[in-house]
mmCIF file of C-alpha atoms and ligand atoms in Angstrom:
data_model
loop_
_atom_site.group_PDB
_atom_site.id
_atom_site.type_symbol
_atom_site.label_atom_id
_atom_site.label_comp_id
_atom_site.label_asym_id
_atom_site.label_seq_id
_atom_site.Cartn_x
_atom_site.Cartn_y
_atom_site.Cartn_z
ATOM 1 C CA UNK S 1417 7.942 7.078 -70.603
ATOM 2 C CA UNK S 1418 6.298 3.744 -69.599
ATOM 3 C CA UNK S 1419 5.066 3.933 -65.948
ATOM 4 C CA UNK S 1420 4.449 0.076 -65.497
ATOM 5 C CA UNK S 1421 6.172 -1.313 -62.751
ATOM 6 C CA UNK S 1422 7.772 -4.829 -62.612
ATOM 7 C CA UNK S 1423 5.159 -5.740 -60.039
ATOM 8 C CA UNK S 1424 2.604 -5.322 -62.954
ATOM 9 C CA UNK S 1425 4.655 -7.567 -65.287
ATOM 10 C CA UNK S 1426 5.028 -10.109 -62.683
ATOM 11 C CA UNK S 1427 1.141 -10.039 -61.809
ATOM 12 C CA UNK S 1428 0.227 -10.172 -65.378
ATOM 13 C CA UNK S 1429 2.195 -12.931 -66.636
ATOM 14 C CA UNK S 1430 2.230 -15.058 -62.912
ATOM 15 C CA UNK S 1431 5.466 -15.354 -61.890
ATOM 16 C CA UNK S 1432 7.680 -13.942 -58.946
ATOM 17 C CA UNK S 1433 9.234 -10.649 -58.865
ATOM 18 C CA UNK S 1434 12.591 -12.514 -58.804
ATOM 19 C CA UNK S 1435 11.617 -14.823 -62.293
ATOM 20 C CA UNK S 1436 11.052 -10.947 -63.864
ATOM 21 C CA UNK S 1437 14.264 -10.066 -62.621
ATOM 22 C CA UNK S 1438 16.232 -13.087 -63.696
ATOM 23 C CA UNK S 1439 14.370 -12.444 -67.103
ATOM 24 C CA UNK S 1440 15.983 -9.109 -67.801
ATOM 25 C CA UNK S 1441 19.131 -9.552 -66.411
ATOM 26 C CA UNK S 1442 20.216 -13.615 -66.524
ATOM 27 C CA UNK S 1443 17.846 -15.008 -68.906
ATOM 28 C CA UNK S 1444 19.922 -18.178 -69.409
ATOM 29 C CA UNK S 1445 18.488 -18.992 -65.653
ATOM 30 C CA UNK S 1446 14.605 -19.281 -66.597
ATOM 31 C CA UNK S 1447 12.591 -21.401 -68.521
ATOM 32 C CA UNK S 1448 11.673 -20.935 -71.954
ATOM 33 C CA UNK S 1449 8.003 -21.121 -71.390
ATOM 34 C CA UNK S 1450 8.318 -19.107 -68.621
ATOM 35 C CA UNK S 1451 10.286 -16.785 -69.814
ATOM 36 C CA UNK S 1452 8.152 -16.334 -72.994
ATOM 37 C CA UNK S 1453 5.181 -15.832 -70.918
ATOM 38 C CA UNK S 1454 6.845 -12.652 -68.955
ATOM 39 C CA UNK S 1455 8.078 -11.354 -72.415
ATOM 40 C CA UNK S 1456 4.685 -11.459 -73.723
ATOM 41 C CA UNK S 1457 3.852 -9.296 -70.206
ATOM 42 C CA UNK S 1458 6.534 -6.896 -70.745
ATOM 43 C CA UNK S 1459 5.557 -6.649 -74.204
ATOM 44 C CA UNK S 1460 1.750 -6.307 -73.351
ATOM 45 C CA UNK S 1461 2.105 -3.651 -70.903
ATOM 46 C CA UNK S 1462 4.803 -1.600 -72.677
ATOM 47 C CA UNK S 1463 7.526 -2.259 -69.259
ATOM 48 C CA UNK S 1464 10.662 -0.198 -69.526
ATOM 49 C CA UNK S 1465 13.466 -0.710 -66.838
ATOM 50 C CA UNK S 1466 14.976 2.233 -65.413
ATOM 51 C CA UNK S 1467 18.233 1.478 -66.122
ATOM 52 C CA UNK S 1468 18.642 5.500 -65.225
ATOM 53 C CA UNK S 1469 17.784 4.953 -61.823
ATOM 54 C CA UNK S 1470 20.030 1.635 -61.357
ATOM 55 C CA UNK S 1471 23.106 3.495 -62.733
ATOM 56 C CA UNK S 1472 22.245 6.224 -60.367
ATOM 57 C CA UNK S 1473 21.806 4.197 -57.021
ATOM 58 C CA UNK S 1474 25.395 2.479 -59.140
ATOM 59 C CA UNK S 1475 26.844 5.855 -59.041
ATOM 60 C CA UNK S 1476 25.678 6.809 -55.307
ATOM 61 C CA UNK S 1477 28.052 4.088 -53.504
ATOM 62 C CA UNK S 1478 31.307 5.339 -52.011
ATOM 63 C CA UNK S 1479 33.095 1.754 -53.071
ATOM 64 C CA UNK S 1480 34.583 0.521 -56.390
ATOM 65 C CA UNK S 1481 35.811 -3.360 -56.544
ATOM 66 C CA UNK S 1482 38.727 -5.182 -58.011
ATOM 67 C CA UNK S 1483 38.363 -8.487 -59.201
ATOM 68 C CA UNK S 1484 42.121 -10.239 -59.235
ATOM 69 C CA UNK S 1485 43.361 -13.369 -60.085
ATOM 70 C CA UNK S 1486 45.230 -14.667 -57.416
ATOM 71 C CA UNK S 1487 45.157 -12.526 -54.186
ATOM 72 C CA UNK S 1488 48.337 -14.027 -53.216
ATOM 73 C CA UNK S 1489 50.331 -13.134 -55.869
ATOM 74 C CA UNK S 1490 52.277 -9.894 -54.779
ATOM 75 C CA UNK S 1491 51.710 -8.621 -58.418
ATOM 76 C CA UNK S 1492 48.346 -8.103 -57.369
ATOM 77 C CA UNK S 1493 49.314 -6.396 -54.252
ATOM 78 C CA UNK S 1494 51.159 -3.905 -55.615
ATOM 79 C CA UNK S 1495 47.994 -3.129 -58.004
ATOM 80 C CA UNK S 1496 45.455 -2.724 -55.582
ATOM 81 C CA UNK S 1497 48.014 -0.071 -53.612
ATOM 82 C CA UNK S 1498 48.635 1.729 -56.585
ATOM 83 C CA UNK S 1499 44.156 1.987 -57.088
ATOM 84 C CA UNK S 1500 43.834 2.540 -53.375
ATOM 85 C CA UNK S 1501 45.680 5.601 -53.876
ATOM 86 C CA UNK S 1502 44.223 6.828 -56.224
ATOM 87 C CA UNK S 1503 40.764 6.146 -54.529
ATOM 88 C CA UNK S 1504 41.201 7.535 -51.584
ATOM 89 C CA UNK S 1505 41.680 11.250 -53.175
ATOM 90 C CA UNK S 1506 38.107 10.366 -54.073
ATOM 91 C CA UNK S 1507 36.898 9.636 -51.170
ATOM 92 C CA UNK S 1508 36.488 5.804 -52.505
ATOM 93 C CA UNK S 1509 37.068 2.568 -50.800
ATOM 94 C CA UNK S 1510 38.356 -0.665 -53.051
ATOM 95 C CA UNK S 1511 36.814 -3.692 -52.529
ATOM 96 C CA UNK S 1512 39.227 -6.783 -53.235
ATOM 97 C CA UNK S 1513 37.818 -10.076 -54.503
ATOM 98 C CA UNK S 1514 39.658 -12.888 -55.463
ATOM 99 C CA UNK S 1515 38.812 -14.859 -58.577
ATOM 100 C CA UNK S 1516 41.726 -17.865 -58.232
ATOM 101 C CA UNK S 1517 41.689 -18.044 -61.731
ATOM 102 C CA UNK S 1518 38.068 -19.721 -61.902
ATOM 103 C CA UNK S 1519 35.498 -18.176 -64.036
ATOM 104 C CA UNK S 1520 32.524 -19.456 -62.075
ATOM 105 C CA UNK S 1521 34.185 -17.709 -58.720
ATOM 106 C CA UNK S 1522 34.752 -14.965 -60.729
ATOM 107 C CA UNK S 1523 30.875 -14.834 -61.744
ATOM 108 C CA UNK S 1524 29.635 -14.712 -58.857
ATOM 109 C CA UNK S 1525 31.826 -12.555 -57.362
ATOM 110 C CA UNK S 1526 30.321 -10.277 -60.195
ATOM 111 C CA UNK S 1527 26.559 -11.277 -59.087
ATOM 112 C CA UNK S 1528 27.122 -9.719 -55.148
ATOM 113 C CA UNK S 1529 28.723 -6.502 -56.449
ATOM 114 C CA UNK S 1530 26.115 -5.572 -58.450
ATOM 115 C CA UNK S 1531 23.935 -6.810 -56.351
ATOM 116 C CA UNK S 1532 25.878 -3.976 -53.897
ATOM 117 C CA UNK S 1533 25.628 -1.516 -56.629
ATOM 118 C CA UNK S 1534 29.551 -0.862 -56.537
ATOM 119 C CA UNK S 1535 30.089 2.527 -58.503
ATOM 120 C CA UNK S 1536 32.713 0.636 -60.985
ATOM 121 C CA UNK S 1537 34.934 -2.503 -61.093
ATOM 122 C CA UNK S 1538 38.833 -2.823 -61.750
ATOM 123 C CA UNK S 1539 38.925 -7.023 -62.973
ATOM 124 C CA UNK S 1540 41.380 -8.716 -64.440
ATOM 125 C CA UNK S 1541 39.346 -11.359 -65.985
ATOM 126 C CA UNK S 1542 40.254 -14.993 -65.970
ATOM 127 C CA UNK S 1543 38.789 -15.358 -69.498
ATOM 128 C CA UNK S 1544 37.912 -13.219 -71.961
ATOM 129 C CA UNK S 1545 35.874 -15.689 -74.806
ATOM 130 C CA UNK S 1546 33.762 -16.772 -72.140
ATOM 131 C CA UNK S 1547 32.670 -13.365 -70.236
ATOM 132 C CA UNK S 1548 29.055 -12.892 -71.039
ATOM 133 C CA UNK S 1549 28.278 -11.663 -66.849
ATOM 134 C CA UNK S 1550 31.051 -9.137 -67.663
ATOM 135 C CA UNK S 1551 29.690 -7.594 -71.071
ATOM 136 C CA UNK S 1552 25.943 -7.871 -69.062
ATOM 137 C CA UNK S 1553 27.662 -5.658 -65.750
ATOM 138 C CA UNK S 1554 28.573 -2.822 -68.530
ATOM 139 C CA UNK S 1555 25.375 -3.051 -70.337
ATOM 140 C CA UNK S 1556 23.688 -2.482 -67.129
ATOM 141 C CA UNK S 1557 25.550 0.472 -66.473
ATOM 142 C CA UNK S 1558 28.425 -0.592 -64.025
ATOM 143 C CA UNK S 1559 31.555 0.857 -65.444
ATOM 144 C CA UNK S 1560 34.265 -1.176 -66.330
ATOM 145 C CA UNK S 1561 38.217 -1.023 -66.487
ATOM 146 C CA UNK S 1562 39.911 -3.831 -67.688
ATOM 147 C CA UNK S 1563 43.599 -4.595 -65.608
ATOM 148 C CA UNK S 1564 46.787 -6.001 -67.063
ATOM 149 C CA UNK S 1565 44.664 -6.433 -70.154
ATOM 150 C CA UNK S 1566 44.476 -4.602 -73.453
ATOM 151 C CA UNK S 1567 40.856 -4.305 -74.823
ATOM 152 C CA UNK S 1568 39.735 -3.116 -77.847
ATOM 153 C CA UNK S 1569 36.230 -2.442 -76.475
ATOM 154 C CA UNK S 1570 34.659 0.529 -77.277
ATOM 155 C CA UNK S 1571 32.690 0.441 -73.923
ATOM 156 C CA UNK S 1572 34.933 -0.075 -71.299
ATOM 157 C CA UNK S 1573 38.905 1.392 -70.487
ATOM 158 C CA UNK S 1574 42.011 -0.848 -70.128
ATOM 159 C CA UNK S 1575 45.156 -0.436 -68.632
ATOM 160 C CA UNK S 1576 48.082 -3.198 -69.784
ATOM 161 C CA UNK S 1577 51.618 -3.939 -70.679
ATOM 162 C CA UNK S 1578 52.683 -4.817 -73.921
ATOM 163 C CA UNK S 1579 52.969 -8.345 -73.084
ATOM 164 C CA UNK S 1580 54.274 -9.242 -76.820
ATOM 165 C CA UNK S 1581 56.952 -6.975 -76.003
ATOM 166 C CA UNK S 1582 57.737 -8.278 -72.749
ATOM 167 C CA UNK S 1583 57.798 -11.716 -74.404
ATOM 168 C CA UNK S 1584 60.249 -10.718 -77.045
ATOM 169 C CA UNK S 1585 62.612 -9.082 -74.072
ATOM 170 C CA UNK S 1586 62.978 -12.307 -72.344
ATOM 171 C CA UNK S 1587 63.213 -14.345 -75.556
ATOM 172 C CA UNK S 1588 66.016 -11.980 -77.070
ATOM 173 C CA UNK S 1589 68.179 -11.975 -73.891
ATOM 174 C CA UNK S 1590 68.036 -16.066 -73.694
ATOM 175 C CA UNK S 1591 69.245 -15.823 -77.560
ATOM 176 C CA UNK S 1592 71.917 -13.084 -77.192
ATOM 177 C CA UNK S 1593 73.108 -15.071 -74.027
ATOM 178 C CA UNK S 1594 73.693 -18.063 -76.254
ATOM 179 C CA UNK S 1595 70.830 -20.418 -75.734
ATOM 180 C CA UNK S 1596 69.651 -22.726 -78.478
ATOM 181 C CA UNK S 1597 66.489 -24.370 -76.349
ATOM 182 C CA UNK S 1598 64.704 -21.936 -74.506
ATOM 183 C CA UNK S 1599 61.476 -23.514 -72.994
ATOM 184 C CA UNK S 1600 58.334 -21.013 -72.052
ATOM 185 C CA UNK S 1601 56.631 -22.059 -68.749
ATOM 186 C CA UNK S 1602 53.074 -21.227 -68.192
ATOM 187 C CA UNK S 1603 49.440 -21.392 -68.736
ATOM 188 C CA UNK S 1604 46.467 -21.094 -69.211
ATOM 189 C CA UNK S 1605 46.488 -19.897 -72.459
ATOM 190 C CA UNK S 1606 43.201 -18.672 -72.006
ATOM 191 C CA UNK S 1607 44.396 -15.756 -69.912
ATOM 192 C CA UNK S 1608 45.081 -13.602 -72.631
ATOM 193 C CA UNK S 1609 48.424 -11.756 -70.793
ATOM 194 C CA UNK S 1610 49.774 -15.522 -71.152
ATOM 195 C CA UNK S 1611 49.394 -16.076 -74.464
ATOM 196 C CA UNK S 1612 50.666 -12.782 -75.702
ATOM 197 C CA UNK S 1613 54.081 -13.396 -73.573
ATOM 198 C CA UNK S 1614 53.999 -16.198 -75.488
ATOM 199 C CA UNK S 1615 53.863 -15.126 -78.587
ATOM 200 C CA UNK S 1616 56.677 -12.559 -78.100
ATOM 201 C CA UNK S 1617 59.046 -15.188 -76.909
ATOM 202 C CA UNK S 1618 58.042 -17.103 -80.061
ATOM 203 C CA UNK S 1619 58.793 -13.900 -82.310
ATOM 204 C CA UNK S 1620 62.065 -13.465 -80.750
ATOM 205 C CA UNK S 1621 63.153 -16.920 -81.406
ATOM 206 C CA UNK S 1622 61.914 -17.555 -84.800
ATOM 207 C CA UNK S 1623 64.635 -18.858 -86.606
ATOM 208 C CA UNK S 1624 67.324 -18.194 -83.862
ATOM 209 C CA UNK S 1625 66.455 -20.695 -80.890
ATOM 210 C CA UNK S 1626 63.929 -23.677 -80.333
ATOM 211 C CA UNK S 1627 61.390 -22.876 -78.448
ATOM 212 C CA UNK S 1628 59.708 -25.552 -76.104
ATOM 213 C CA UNK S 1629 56.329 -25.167 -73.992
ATOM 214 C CA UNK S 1630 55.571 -26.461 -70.805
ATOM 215 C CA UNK S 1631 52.448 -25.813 -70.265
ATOM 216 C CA UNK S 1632 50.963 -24.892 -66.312
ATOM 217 C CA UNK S 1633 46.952 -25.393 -64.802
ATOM 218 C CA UNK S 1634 48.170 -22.135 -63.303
ATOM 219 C CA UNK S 1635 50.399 -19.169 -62.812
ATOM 220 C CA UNK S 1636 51.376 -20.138 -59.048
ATOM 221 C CA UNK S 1637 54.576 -21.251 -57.114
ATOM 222 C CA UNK S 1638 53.485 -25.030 -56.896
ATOM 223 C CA UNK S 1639 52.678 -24.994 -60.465
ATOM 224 C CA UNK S 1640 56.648 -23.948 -61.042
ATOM 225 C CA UNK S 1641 57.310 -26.823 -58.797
ATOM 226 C CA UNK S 1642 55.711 -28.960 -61.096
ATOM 227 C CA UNK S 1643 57.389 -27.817 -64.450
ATOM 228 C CA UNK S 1644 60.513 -28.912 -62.991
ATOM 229 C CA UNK S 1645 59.849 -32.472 -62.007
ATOM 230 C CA UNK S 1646 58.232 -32.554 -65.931
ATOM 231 C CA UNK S 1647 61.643 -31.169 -67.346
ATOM 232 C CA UNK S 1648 63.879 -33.556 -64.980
ATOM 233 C CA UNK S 1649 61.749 -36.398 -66.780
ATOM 234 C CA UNK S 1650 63.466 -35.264 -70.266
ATOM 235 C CA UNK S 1651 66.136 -37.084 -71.303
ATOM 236 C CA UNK S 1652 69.155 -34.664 -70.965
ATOM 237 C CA UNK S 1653 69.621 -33.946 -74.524
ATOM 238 C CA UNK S 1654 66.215 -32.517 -74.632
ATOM 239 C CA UNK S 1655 65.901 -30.393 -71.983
ATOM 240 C CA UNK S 1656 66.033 -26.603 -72.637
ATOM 241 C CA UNK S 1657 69.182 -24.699 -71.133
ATOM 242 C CA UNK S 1658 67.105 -21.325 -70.531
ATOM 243 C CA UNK S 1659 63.435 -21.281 -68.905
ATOM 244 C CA UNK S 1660 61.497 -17.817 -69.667
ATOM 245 C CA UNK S 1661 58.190 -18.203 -67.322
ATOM 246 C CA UNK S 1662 54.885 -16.435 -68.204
ATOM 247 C CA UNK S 1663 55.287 -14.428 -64.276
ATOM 248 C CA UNK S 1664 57.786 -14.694 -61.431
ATOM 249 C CA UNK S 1665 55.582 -17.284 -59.194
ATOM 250 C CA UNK S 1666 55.919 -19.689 -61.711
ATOM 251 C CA UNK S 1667 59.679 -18.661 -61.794
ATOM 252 C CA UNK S 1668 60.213 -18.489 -58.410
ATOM 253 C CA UNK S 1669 58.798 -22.110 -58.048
ATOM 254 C CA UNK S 1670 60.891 -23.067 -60.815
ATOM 255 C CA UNK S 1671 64.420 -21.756 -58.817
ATOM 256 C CA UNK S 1672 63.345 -23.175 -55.655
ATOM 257 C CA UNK S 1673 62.309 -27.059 -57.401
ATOM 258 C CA UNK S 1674 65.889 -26.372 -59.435
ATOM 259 C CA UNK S 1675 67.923 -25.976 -56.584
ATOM 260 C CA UNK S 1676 66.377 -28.513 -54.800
ATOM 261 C CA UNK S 1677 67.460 -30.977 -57.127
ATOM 262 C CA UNK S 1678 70.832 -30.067 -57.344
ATOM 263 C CA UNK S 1679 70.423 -28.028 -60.522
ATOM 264 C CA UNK S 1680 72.745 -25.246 -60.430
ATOM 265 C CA UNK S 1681 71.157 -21.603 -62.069
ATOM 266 C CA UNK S 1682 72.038 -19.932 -64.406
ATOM 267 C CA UNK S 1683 75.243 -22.679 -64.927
ATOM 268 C CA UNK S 1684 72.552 -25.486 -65.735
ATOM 269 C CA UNK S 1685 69.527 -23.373 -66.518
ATOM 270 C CA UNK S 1686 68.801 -20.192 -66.843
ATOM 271 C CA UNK S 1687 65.307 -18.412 -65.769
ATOM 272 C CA UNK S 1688 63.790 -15.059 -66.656
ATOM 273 C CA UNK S 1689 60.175 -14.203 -64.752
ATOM 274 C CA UNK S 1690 57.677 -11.350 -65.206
ATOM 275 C CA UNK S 1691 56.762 -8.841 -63.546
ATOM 276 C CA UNK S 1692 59.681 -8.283 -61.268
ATOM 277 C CA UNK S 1693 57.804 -8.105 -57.789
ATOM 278 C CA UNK S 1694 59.757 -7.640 -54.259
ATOM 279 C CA UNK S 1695 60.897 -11.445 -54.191
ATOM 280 C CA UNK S 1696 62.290 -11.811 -57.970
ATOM 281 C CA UNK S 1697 65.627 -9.550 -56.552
ATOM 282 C CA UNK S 1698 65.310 -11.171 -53.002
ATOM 283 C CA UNK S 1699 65.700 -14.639 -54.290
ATOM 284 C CA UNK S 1700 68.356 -16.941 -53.427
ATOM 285 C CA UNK S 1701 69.518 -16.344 -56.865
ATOM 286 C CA UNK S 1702 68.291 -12.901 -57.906
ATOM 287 C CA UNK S 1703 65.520 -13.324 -60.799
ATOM 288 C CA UNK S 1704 65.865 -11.514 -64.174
ATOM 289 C CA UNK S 1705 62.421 -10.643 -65.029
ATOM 290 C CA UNK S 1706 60.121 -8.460 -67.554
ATOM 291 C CA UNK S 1707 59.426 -5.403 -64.942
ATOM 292 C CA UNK S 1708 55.527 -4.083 -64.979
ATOM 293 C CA UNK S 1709 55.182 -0.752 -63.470
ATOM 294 C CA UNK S 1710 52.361 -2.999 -60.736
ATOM 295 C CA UNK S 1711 51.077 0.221 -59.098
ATOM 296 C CA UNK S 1712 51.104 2.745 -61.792
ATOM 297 C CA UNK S 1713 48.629 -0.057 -63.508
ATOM 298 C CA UNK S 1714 46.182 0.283 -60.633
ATOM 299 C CA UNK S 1715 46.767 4.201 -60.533
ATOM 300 C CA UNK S 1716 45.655 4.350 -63.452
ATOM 301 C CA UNK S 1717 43.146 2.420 -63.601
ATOM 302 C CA UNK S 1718 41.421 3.813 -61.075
ATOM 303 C CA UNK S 1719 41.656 7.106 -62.124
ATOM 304 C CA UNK S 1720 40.328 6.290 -65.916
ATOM 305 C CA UNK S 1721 37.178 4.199 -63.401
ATOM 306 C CA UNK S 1722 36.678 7.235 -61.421
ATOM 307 C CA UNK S 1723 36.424 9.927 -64.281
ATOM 308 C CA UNK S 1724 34.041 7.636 -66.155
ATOM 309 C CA UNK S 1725 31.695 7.694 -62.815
ATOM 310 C CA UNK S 1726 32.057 11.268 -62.799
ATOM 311 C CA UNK S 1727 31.836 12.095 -65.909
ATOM 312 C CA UNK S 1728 27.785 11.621 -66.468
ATOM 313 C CA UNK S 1729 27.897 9.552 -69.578
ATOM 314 C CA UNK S 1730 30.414 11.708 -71.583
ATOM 315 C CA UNK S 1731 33.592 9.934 -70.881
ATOM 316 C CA UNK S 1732 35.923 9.298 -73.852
ATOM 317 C CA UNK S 1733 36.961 4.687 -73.449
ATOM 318 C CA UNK S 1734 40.815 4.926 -73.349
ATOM 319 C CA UNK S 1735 43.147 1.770 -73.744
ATOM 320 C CA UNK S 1736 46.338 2.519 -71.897
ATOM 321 C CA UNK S 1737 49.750 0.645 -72.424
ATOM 322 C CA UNK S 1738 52.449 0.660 -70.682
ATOM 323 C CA UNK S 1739 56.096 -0.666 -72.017
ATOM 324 C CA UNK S 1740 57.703 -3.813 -69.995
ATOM 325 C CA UNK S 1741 61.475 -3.283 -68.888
ATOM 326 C CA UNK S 1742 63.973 -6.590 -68.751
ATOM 327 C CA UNK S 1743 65.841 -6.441 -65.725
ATOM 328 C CA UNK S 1744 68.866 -8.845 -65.938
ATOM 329 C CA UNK S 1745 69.895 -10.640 -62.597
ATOM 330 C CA UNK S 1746 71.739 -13.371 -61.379
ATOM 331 C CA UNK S 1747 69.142 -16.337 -62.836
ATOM 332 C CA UNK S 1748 69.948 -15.647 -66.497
ATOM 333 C CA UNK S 1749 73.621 -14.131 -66.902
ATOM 334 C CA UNK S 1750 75.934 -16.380 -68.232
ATOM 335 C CA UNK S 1751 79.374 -16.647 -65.974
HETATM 336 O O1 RIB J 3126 47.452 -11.198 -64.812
HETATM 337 C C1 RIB J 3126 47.928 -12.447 -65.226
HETATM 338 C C2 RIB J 3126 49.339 -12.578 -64.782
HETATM 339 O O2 RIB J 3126 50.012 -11.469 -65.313
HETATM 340 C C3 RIB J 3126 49.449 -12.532 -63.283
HETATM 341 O O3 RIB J 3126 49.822 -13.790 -62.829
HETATM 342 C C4 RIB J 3126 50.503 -11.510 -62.991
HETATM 343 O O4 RIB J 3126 51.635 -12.136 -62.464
HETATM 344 C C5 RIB J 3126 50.800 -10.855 -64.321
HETATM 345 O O5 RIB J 3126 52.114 -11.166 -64.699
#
């Protein structure tokens, strides 16, 4: 077992402690010739990290993190209660970080919890293509659990909906309750619980309905504001009779633009949301929506991040998913 120490590397090849460090673990940061030069060292004097000893200190702290989308989405809320519980019969505190959708604030949200040696992190990621400080966290050793996100990875757990599903709900109720235009409201399509409610709406209206896209920067109130004003610009013939939004911000943003301008719901248009939080039965016109079970997600979660900390390297990666419910309301029943 190589005894050289990263002061020797960083001696030997004449750089600071921190270029050696930024080296190993965010190459992409350092110069080629530079970083050639401390290669050369590590190669020359045989360096091994001791990745043992970072995943130890890793598995020492007392906190895990969550990394969410939008903090002020109540979806969110009711996720982090549902991992808090399940913490806190571990004696574990939850750290809450807020990406806003932005994969650079997401990034270096990742950079100080490592940097704080968190003992695992709950994320829902803002986009999965582009996610290389995500796959480097788990290589390190930092466990992983994806949230409200299937995975396929053999290295890390997942707890999601099936979103297709949930798609295909909402589309099949718009159909069976006799509309011909449904339009889908939301976006990015990079957020991969987007594009798979999507594609379920599209399944369900394959041949039956046509199916319309207005497309959002984001899945937040304003941004269900704004599909509104883009819809009112349609001449009337084209506008869609039903709206099925990707989650019940955008929906809820969508009622409160639509009644606004004197567009009566369900009469004029109909809406169906997702996730059914508090506020989608509280509305001024109760919201059908796709229900996700919000806390049982961040249960679970938890619990699958805990075990893996605990389990000293022989935990079995499981993909959990749950099944979406349609809960019909006021917004989308025909009178
Ligand atoms: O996680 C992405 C989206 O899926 C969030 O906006 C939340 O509302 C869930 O529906």
């Amino acid at each position: 077992m190589s005894t050289t120490s990263i002061k020797e590397v960083a001696k030997l090849a004449g750089v600071s402690l921190g270029t050696v460090s930024n080296v190993l673990n965010q190459p992409e940061r350092v110069a080629e010739h530079t970083r050639r030069r401390v290669l050369d060292a590590i190669a020359q004097l045989g360096y091994v990290r001791n990745d043992s000893a970072r995943q130890l200190r890793a598995g020492s702290s007392r906190q895990i993190a969550i990394v969410v989308l939008d903090v002020a989405n109540p979806f969110f809320t009711d996720v982090v209660r549902g991992a808090e519980v399940e913490a806190e019969k571990h004696g574990v505190m939850v750290v809450v970080c807020n990406s806003s959708e932005d994969s650079d604030r997401e990034r270096r949200h990742l950079d100080l919890l490592e940097e704080q040696r968190i003992r695992g992190l709950l994320i829902t990621p803002v986009d999965d293509t582009r996610n290389s400080r995500l796959e480097q966290l788990i290589q390190r050793g930092t466990p992983v659990v994806l949230v409200d996100r299937g995975s396929g990875g053999r290295d890390r757990c997942s707890v999601a909906v099936d979103d297709v599903l949930g798609g295909r709900l909402a589309g099949e109720h718009l159909v069976a309750t006799g509309h011909e235009h449904i339009a889908f409201v939301g976006g990015p399509m990079s957020i991969q619980q987007v594009a798979d409610r999507h594609r379920g709406v599209t399944l369900a209206t394959k041949g039956t309905a046509r199916l319309s896209t207005i497309a959002t920067p984001s899945l937040t109130v304003a941004a269900g504001r704004a599909a509104v004003a883009e819809l009112a610009d349609l001449p009337a013939a084209r506008r869609p009779t039903a709206l099925f939004c990707a989650n019940d911000l955008l929906a809820l943003g969508v009622l409160q633009e639509a009644t606004k301008r004197g567009v009566r719901v369900p009469d004029d248009v109909a809406i169906v949301g997702y996730d059914d939080i508090d506020f989608a039965a509280a509305a001024a016109v109760p919201l059908s929506s796709v229900r996700q079970p919000r806390e049982q997600l961040g249960r679970t979660a938890a619990q699958l991040l805990l075990e893996e900390t605990e389990a000293d390297g022989r935990h079995e990666h499981r993909h959990v998913v749950f099944q979406p419910e349609l809960v019909v309301r006021e917004s989308s029943t025909r009178t």
